[in-house]
Coordinates of N, CA, C and O in Angstrom, one line a residue:
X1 N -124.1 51.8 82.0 CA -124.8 53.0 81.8 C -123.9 54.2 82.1 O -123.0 53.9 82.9
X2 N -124.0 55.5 81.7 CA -123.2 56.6 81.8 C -123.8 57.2 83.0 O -125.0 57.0 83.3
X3 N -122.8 58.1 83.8 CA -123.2 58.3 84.7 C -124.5 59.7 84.6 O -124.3 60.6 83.7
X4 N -125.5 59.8 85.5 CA -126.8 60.7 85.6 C -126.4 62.2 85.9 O -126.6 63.1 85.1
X5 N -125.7 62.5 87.1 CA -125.6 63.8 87.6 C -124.3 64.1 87.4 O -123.5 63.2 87.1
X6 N -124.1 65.6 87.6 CA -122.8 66.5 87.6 C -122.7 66.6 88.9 O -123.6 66.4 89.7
X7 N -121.3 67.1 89.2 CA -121.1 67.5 90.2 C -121.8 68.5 91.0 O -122.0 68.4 92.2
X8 N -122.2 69.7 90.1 CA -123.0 70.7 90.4 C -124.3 70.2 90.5 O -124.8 71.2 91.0
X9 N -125.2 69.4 90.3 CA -126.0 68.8 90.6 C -126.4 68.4 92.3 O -127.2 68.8 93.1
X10 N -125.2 67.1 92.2 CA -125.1 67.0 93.4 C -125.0 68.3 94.5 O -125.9 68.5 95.3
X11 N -123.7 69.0 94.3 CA -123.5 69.5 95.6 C -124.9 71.0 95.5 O -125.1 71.9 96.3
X12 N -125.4 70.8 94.7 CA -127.1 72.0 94.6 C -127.9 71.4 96.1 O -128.2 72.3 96.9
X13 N -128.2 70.0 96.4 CA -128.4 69.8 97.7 C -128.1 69.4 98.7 O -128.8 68.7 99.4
X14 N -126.6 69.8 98.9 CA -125.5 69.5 99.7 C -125.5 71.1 100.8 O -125.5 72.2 100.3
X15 N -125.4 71.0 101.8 CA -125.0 72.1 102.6 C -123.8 73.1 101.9 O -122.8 72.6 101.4
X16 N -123.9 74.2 101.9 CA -123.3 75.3 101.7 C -122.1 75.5 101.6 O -121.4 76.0 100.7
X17 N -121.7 75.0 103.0 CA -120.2 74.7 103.4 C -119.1 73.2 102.6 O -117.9 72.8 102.7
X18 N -120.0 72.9 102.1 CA -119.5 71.7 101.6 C -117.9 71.8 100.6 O -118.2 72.4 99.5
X19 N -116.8 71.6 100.6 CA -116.2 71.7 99.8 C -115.2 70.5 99.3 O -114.2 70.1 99.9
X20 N -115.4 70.3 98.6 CA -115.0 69.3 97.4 C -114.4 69.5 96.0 O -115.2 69.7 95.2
X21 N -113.1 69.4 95.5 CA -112.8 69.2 94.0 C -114.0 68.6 93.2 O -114.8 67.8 93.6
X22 N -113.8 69.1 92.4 CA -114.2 67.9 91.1 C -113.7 66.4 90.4 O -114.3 65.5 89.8
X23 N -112.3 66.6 91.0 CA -112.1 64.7 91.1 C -112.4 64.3 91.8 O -111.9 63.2 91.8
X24 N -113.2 64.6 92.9 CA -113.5 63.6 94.4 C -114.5 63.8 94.1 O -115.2 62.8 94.4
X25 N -115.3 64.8 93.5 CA -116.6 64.3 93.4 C -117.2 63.4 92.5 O -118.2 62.7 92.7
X26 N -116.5 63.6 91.5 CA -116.5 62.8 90.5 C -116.6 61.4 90.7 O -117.5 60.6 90.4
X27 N -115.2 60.9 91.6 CA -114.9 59.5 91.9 C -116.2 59.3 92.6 O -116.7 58.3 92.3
X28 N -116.9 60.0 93.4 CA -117.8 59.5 94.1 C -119.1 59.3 93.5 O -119.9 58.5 94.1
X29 N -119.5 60.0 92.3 CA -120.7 59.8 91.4 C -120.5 58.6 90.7 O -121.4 57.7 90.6
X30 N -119.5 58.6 90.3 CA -119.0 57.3 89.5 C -119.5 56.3 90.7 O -120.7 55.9 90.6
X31 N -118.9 55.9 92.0 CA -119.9 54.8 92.6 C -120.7 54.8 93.3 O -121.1 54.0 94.2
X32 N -121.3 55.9 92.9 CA -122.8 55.8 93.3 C -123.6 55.9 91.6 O -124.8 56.3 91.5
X33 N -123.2 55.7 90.8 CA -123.8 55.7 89.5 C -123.5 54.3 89.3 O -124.4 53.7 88.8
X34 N -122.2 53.4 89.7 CA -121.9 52.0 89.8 C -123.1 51.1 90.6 O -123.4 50.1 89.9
X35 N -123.7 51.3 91.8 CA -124.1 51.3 92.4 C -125.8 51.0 91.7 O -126.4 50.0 91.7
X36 N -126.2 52.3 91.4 CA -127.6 52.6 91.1 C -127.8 51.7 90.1 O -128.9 51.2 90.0
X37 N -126.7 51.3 89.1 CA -126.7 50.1 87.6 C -127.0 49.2 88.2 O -128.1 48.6 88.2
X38 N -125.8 48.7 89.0 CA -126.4 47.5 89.8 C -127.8 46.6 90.2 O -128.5 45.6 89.7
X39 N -127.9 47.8 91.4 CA -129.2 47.2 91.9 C -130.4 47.4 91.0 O -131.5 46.9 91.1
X40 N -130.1 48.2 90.0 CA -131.9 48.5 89.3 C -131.8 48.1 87.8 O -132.3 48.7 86.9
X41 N -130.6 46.6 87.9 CA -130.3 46.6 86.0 C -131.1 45.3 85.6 O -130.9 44.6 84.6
X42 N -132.2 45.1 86.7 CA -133.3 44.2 86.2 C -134.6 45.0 85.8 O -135.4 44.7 85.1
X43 N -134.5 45.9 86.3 CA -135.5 46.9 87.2 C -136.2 48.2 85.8 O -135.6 49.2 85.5
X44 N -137.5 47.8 85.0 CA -137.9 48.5 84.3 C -138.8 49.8 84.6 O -139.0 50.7 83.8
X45 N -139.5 49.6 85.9 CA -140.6 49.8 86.3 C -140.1 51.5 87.0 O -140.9 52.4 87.1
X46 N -138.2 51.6 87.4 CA -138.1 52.6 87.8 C -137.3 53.8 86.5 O -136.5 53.7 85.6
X47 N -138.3 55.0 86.8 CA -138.3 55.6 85.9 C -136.5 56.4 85.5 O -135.6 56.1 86.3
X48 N -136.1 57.2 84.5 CA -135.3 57.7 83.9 C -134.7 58.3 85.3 O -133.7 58.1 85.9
X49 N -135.8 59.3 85.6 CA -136.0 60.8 86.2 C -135.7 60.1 87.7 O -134.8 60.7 88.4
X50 N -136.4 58.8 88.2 CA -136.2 58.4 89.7 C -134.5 58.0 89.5 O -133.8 58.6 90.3
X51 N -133.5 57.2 88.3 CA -132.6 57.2 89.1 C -131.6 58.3 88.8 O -130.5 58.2 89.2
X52 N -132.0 59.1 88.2 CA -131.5 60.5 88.5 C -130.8 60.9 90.1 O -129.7 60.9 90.6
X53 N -132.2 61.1 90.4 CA -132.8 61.6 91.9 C -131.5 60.5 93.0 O -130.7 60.7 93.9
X54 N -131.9 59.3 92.5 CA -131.3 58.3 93.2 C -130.1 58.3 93.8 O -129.8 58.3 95.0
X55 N -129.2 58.3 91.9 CA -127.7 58.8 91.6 C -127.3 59.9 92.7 O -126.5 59.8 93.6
X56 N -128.0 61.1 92.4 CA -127.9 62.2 93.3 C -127.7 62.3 94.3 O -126.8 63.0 94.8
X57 N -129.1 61.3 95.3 CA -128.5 61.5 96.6 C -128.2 60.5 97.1 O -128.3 60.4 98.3
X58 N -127.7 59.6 96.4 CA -126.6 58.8 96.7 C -125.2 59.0 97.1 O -124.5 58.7 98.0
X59 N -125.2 60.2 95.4 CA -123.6 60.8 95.7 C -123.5 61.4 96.8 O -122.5 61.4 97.5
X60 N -124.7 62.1 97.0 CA -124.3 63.0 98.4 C -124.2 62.8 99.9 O -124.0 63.3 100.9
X61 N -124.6 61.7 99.5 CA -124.4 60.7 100.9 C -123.2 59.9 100.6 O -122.8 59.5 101.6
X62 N -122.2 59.6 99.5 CA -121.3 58.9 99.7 C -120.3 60.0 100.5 O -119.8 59.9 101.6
X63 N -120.3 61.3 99.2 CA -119.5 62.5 99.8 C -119.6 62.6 101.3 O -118.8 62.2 102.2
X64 N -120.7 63.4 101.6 CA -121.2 63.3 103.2 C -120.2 62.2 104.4 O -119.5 62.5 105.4
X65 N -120.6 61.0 103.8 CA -119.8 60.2 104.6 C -118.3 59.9 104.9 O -117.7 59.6 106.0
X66 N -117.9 60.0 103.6 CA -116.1 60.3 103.6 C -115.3 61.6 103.5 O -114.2 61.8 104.1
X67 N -115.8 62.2 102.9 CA -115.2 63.6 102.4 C -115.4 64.2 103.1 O -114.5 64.2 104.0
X68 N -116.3 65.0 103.3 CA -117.6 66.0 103.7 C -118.4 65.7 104.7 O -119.5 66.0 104.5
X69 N -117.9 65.1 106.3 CA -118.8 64.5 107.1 C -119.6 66.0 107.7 O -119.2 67.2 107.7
X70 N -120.8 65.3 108.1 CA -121.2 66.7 108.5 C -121.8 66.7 110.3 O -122.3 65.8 110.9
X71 N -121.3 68.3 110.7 CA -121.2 68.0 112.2 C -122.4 68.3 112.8 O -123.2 69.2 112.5
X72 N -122.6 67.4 113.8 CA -124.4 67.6 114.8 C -123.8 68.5 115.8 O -124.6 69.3 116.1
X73 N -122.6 68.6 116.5 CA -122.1 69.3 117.5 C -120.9 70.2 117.3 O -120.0 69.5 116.9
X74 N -120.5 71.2 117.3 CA -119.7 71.6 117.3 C -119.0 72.5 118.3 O -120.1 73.0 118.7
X75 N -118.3 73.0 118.9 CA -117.6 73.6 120.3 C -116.2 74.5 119.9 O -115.7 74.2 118.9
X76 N -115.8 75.5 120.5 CA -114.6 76.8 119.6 C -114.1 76.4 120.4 O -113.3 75.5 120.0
X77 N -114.2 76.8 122.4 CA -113.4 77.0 123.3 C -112.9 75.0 123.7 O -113.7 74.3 124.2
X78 N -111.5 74.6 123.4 CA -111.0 73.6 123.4 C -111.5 72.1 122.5 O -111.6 71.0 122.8
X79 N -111.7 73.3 120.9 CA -111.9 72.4 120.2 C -112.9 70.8 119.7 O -112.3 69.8 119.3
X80 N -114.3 71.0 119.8 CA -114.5 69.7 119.7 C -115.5 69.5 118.9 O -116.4 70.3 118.9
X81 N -115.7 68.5 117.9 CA -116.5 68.6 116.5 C -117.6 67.0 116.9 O -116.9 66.0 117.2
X82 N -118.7 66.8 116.9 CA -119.1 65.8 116.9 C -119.9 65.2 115.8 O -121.0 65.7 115.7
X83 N -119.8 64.3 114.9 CA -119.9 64.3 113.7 C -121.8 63.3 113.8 O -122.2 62.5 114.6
X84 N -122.5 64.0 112.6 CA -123.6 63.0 112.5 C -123.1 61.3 111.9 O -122.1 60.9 111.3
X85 N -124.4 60.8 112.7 CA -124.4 59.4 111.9 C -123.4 58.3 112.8 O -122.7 58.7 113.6
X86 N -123.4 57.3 112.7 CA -122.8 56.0 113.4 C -122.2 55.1 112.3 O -122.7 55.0 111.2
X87 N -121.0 54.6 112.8 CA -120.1 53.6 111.4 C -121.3 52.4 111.7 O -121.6 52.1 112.8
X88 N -121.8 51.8 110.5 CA -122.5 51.0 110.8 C -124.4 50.7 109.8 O -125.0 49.9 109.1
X89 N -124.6 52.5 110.8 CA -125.6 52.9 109.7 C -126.2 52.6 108.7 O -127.3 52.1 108.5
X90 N -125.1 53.0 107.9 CA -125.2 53.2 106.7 C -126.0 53.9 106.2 O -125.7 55.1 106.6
X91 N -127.2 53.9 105.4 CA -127.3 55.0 104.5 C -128.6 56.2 105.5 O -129.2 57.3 105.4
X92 N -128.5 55.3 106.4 CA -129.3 55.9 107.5 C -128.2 56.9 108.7 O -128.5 57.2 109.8
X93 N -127.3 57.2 108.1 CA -126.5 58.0 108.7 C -126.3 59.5 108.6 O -126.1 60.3 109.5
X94 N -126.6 59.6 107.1 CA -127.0 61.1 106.9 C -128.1 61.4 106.2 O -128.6 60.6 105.4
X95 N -128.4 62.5 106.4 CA -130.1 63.2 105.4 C -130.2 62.5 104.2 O -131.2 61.9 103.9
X96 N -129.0 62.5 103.5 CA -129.0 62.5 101.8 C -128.8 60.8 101.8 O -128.6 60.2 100.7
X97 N -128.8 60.2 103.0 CA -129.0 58.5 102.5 C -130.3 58.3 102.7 O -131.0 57.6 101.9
X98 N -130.7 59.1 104.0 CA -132.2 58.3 104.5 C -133.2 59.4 103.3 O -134.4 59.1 103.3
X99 N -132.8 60.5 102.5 CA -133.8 60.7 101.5 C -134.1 59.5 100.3 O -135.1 59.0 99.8
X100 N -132.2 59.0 100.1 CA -132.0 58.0 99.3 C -132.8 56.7 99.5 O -132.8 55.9 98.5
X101 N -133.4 56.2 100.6 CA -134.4 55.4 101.4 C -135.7 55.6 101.1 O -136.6 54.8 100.9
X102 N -135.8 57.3 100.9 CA -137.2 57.5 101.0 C -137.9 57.7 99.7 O -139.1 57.9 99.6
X103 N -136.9 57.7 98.7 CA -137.1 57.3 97.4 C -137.5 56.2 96.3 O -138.1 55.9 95.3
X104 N -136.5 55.8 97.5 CA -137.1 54.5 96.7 C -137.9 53.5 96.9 O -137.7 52.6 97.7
X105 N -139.0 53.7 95.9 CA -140.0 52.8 96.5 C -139.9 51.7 96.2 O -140.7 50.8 96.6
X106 N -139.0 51.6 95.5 CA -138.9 49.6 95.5 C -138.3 49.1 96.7 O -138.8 48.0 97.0
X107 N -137.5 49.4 97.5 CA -137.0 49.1 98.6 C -136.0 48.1 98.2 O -136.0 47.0 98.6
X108 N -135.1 48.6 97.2 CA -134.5 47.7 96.6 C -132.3 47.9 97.3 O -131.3 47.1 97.4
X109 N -132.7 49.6 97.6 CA -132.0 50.0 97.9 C -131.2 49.5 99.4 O -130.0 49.4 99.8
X110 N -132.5 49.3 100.0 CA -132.5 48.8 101.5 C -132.1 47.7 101.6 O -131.5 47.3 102.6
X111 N -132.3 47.1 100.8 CA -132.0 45.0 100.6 C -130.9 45.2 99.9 O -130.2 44.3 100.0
X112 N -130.4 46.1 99.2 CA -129.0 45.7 98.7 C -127.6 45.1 99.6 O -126.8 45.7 100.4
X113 N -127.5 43.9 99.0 CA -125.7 43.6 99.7 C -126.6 42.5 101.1 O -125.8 42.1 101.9
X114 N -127.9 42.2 101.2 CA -128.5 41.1 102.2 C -128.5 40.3 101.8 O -128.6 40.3 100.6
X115 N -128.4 38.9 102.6 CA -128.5 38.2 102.0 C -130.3 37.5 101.8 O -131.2 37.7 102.6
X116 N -130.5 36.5 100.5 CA -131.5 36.4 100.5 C -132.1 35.0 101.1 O -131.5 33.9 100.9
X117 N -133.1 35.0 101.6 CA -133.5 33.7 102.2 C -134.0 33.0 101.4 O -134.7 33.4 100.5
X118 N -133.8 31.5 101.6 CA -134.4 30.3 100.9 C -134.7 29.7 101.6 O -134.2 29.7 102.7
X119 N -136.0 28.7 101.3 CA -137.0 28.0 102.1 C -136.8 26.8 101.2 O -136.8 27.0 100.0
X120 N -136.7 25.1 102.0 CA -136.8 24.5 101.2 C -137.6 23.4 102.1 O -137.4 23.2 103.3
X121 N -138.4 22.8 101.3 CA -139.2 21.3 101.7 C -138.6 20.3 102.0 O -137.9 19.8 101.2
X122 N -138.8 19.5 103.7 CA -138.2 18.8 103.4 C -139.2 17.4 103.7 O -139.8 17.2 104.8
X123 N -139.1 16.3 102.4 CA -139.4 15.5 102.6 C -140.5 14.7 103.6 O -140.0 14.0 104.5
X124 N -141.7 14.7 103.6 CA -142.1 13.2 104.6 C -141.6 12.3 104.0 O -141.6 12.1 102.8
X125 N -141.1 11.5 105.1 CA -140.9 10.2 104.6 C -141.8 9.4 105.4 O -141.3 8.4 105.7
X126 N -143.0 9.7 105.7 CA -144.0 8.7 106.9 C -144.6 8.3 105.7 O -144.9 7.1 105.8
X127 N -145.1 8.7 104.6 CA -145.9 8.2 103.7 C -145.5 7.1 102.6 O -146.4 6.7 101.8

């Protein structure tokens, strides 16, 4: 599938300060548009307009996290920046992943990349 959002899209609900080319943002919609095919290319039930939204703040959470981290603390006198979010996280690290969470209601997003469990029967053999 082609990718949903522009760059200007994305960074519309990105903080202010945000600053980014257009080939970085780009590379970054691209896999978060990689991403969104994936998990939802069985998936009929979610609409045009949801992975839009998806795409969106996907990208801005990938941005967010590599590019564009964004700071919970910041300090002038001897410099010191303390960044939101924990390596680990993941999409629960910044606003624009945990909206990306709160979108989707399939919770398909959340289970992506888990592994899935199997239950299997085993045998009586008393009978």
């Amino acid at each position: 599938m082609a990718i949903r959002v522009t760059t200007e899209e994305v960074l519309e609900i990105m903080d202010s300060d945000v600053v980014i080319s257009s080939t970085q943002a780009t590379a970054m919609i691209r896999v978060a548009s990689l991403m969104i095919d994936k998990i939802f290319a069985d998936d009929s039930d979610v609409t045009a307009e949801e992975l839009i939204e998806l795409e969106r703040w996907l990208s801005a959470h990938i941005i967010a996290s590599t590019l564009a981290r964004m700071a919970s603390k910041e300090k002038v006198g001897e410099a010191e920046v303390t960044y939101t979010g924990k390596w680990g996280e993941l999409l629960k690290s910044t606003p624009y992943g945990q909206m990306v969470l709160l979108l989707d209601t399939t919770g398909k997003i959340a289970n992506a990349g888990k592994a899935k469990a199997s239950m299997y029967a085993i045998p009586n053999f008393d009978e």
